Short mmCIF file of C-alpha atoms in Angstrom, two decimals:
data_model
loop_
_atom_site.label_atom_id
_atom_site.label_comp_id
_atom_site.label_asym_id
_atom_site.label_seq_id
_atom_site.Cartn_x
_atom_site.Cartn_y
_atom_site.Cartn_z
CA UNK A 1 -31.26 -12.93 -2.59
CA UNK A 2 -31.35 -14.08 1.35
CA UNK A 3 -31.61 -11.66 4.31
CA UNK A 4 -27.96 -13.27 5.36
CA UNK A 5 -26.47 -12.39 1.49
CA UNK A 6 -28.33 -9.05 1.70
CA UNK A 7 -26.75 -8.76 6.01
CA UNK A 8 -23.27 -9.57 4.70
CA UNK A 9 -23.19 -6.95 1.40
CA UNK A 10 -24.64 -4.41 4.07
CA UNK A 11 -21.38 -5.00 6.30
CA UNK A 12 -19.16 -5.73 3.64
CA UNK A 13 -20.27 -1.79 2.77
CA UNK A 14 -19.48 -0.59 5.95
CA UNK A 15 -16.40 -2.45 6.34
CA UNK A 16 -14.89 -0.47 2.92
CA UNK A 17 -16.13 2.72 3.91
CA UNK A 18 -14.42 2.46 7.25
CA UNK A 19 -11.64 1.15 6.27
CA UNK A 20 -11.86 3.58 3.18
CA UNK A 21 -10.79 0.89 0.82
CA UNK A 22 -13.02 1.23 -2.80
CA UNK A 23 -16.36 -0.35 -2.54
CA UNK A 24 -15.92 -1.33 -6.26
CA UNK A 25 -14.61 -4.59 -6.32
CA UNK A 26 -16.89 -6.12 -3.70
CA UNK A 27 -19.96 -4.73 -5.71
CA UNK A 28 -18.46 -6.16 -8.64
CA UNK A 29 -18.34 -9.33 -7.08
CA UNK A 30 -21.95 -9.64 -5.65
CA UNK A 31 -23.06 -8.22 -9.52
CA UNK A 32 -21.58 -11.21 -10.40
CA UNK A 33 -23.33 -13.44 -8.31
CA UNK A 34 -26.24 -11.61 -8.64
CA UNK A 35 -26.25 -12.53 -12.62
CA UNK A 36 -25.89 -16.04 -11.70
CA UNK A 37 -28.82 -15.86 -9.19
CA UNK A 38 -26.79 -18.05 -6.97
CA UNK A 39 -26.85 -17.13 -3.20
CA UNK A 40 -23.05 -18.78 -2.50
CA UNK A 41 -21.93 -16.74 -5.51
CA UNK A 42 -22.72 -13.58 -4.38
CA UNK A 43 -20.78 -14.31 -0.97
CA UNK A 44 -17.89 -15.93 -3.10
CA UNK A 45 -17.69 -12.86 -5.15
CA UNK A 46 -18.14 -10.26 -1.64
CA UNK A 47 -15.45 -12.18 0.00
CA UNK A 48 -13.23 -12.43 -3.29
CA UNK A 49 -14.34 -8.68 -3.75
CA UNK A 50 -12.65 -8.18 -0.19
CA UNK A 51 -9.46 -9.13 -0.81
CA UNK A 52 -9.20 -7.21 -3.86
CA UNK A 53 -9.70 -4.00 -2.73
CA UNK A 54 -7.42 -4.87 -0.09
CA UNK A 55 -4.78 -5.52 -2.23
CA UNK A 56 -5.52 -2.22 -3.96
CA UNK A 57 -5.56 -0.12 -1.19
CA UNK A 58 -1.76 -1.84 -0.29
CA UNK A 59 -0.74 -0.98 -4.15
CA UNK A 60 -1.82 2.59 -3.38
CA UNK A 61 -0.02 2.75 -0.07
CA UNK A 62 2.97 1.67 -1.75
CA UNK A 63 2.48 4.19 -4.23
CA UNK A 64 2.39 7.24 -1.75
CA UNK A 65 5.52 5.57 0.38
CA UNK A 66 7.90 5.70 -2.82
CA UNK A 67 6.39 9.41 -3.19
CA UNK A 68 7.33 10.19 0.28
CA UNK A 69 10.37 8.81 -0.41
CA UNK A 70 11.34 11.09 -3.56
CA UNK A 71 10.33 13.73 -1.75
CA UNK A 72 13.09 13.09 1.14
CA UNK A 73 15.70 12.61 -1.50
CA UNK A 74 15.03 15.77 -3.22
CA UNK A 75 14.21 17.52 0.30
CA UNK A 76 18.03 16.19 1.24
CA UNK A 77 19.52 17.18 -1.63
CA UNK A 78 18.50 20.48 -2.15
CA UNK A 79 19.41 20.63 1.93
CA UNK A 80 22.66 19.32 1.19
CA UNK A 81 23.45 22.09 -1.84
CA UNK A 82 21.76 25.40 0.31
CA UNK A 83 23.77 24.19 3.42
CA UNK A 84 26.98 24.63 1.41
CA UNK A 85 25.78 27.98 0.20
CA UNK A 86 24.35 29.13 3.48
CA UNK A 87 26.75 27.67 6.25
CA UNK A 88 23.70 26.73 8.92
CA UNK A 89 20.81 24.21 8.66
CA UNK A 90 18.47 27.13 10.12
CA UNK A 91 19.42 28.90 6.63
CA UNK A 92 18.89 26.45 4.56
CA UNK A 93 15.93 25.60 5.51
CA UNK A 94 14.49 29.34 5.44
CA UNK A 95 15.65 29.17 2.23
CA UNK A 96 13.44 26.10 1.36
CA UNK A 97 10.18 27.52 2.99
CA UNK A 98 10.73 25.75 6.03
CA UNK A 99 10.83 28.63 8.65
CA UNK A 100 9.73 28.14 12.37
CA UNK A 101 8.38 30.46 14.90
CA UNK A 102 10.12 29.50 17.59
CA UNK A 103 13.41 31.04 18.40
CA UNK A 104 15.21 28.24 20.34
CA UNK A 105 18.61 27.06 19.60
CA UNK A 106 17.62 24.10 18.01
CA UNK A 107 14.37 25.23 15.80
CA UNK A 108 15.90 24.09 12.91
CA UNK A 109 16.17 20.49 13.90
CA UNK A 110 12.84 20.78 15.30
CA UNK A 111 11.75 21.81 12.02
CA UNK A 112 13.15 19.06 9.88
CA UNK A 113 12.07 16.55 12.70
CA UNK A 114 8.49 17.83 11.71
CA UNK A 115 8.88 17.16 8.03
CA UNK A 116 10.89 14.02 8.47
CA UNK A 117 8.20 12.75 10.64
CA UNK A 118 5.28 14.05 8.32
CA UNK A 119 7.30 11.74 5.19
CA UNK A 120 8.25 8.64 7.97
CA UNK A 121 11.29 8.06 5.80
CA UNK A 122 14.22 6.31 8.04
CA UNK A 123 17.18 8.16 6.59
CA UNK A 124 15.46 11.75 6.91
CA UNK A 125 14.24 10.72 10.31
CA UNK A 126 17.72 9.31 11.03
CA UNK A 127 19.34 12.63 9.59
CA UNK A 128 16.64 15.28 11.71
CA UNK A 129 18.26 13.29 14.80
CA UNK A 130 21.94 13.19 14.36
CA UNK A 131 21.70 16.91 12.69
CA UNK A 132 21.11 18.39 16.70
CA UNK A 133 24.42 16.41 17.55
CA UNK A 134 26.52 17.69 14.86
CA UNK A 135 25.14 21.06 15.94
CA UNK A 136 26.10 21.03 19.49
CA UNK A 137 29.06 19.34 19.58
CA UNK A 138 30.45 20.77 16.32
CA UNK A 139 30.99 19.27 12.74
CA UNK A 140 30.43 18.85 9.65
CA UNK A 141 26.73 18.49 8.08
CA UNK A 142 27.50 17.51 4.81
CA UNK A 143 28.91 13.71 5.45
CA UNK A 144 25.33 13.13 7.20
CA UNK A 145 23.51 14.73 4.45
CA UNK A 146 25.52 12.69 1.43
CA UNK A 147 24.83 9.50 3.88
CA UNK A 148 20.63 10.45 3.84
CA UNK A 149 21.05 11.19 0.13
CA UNK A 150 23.04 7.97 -0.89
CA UNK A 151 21.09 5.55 1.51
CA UNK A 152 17.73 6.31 -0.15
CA UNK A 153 19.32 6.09 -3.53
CA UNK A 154 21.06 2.56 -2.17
CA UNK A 155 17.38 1.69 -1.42
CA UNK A 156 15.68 2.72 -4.87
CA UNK A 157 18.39 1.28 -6.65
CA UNK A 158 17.93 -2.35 -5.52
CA UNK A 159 14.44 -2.13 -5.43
CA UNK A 160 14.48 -1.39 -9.50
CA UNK A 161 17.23 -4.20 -9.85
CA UNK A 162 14.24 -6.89 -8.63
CA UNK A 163 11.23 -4.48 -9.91
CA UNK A 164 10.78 -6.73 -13.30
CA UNK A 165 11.09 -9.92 -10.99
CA UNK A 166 8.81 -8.18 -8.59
CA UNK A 167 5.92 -7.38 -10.75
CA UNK A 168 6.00 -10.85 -12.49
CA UNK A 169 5.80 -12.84 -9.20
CA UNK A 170 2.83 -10.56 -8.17
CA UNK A 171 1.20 -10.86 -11.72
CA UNK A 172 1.27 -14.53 -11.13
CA UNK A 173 -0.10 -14.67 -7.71
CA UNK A 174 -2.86 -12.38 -9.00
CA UNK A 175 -3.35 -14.57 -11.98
CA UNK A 176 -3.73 -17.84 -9.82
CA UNK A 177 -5.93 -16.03 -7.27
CA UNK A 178 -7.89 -15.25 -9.41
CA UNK A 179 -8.11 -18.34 -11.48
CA UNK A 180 -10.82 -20.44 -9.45
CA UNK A 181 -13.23 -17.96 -9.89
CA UNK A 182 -12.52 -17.92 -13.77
CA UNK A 183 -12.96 -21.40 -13.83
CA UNK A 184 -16.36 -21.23 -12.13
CA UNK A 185 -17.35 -18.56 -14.99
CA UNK A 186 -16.17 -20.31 -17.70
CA UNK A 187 -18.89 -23.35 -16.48
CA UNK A 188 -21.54 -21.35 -15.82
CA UNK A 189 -21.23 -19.72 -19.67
CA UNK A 190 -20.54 -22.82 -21.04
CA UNK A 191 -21.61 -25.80 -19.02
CA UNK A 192 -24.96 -24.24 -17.38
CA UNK A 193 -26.34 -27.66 -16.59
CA UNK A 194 -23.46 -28.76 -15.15
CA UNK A 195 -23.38 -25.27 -13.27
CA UNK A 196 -26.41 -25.37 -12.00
CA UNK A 197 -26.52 -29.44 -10.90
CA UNK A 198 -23.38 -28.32 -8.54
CA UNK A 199 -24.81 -25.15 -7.24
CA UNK A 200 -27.84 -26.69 -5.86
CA UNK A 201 -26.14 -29.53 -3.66
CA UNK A 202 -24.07 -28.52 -0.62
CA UNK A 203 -20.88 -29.38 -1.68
CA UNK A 204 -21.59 -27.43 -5.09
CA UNK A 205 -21.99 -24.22 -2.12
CA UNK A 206 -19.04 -25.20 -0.33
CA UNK A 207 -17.13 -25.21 -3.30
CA UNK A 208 -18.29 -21.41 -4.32
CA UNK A 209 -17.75 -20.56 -0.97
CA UNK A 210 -14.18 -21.97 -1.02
CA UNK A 211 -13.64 -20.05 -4.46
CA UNK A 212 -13.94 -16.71 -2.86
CA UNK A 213 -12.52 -17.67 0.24
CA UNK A 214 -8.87 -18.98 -1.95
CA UNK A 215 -9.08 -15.55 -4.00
CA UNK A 216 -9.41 -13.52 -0.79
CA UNK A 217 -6.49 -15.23 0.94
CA UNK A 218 -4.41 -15.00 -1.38
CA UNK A 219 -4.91 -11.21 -2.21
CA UNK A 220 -4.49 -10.53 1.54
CA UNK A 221 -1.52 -11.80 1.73
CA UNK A 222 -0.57 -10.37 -1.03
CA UNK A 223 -1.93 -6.91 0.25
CA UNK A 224 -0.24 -7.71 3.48
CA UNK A 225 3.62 -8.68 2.25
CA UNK A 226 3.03 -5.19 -0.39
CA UNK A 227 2.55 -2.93 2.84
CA UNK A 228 5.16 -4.85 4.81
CA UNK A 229 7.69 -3.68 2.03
CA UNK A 230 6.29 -0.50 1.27
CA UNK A 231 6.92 0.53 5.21
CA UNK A 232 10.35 -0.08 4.92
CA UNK A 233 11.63 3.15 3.44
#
């Protein structure tokens, strides 16, 4: 292994931990081109590495935005049922846990601003605003609470309609991603001289190189589109 393989796995390491993305599939990645005692391999597989654990971090963000998300809807509706029983948003919320210290008129909204800003859901945040309004100029809470309740459900619901369509376009781009460095595997297992003439000419490194580089692009932006969504809650 180089100094300049050996630089690049060293930043590549500190580029996960701050970012706190999993250090796994890089290291997998430079295993692999470690095995194949190929210098070009092990940076195809640290870049490829990359990109995958980019794209897992985004399918864990995703993950805790439609958590945040069930917990608005269940936050609303059990809002929604207390206010009936309770008359004020103040006592439903000190019904819920949610109590504040501070003794202004508007400490409720305050309060569910807090939470609604802690989830970053748009119809809670939407609903923590407009609740002060209803409050001051007189009105009824429930329409705005059944509107937060139904949008998110609106929003869940169409996402599951195009879930199956969803996971089979991103099953695909995964598959072709990573299909270039399959390809490369399946020579060096099974056509080692052919493998190893390519490897030691500069196109046959240009080629690895471009390997990782097409697998890290295309889980990027991947990673990127499944965070753009994921935001929009």
């Amino acid at each position: 292994m180089s100094a300049l393989v050996g630089a690049v796995a060293a930043s590549v390491a500190v580029f996960c931990w701050l970012k706190g993305w999993s250090g796994l599939y890089p290291a997998v990645g430079w295993a692999l081109g470690l095995a194949m005692r190929d210098d070009a391999a092990m940076m195809a597989g640290l870049v490829a590495g990359v990109g995958l654990a980019a794209l897992r971090e985004a399918e864990r963000f995703e993950s805790r935005r439609d958590g945040d998300e069930f917990q608005a809807l269940m936050l609303l509706e059990r809002l929604r049922q207390l206010w009936r029983v309770r008359g004020t948003l103040a006592g439903a919320l000190d019904e819920m846990g949610y109590r504040s210290r501070r003794r202004s008129p508007d400490a409720a909204e305050q309060v569910l601003a807090e939470v609604a800003d802690a989830l970053a859901v748009r119809s809670l945040s939407l609903v923590a605003k407009v609740a002060g309004v209803v409050r001051r100029h007189g009105g009824d809470l429930d329409p705005l609470l059944a509107w937060g309740t139904g949008s998110i459900q609106e929003g869940q619901a169409r996402r599951y309609a195009r879930q199956v369509e969803e996971q089979a376009r991103r099953a695909s781009i995964k598959m072709l991603a990573l299909a270039p460095v399959g390809v490369v595997g399946v020579f060096r297992l099974l056509v080692p001289s052919f493998y190893h003439a390519l490897a030691t000419t500069w196109a046959g490194d240009l080629a690895l190189w471009a390997t990782g580089a097409t697998t890290a692009a295309a889980t990027g932006v991947l990673s990127w589109q499944v965070r753009k969504e994921a935001r929009v809650r």
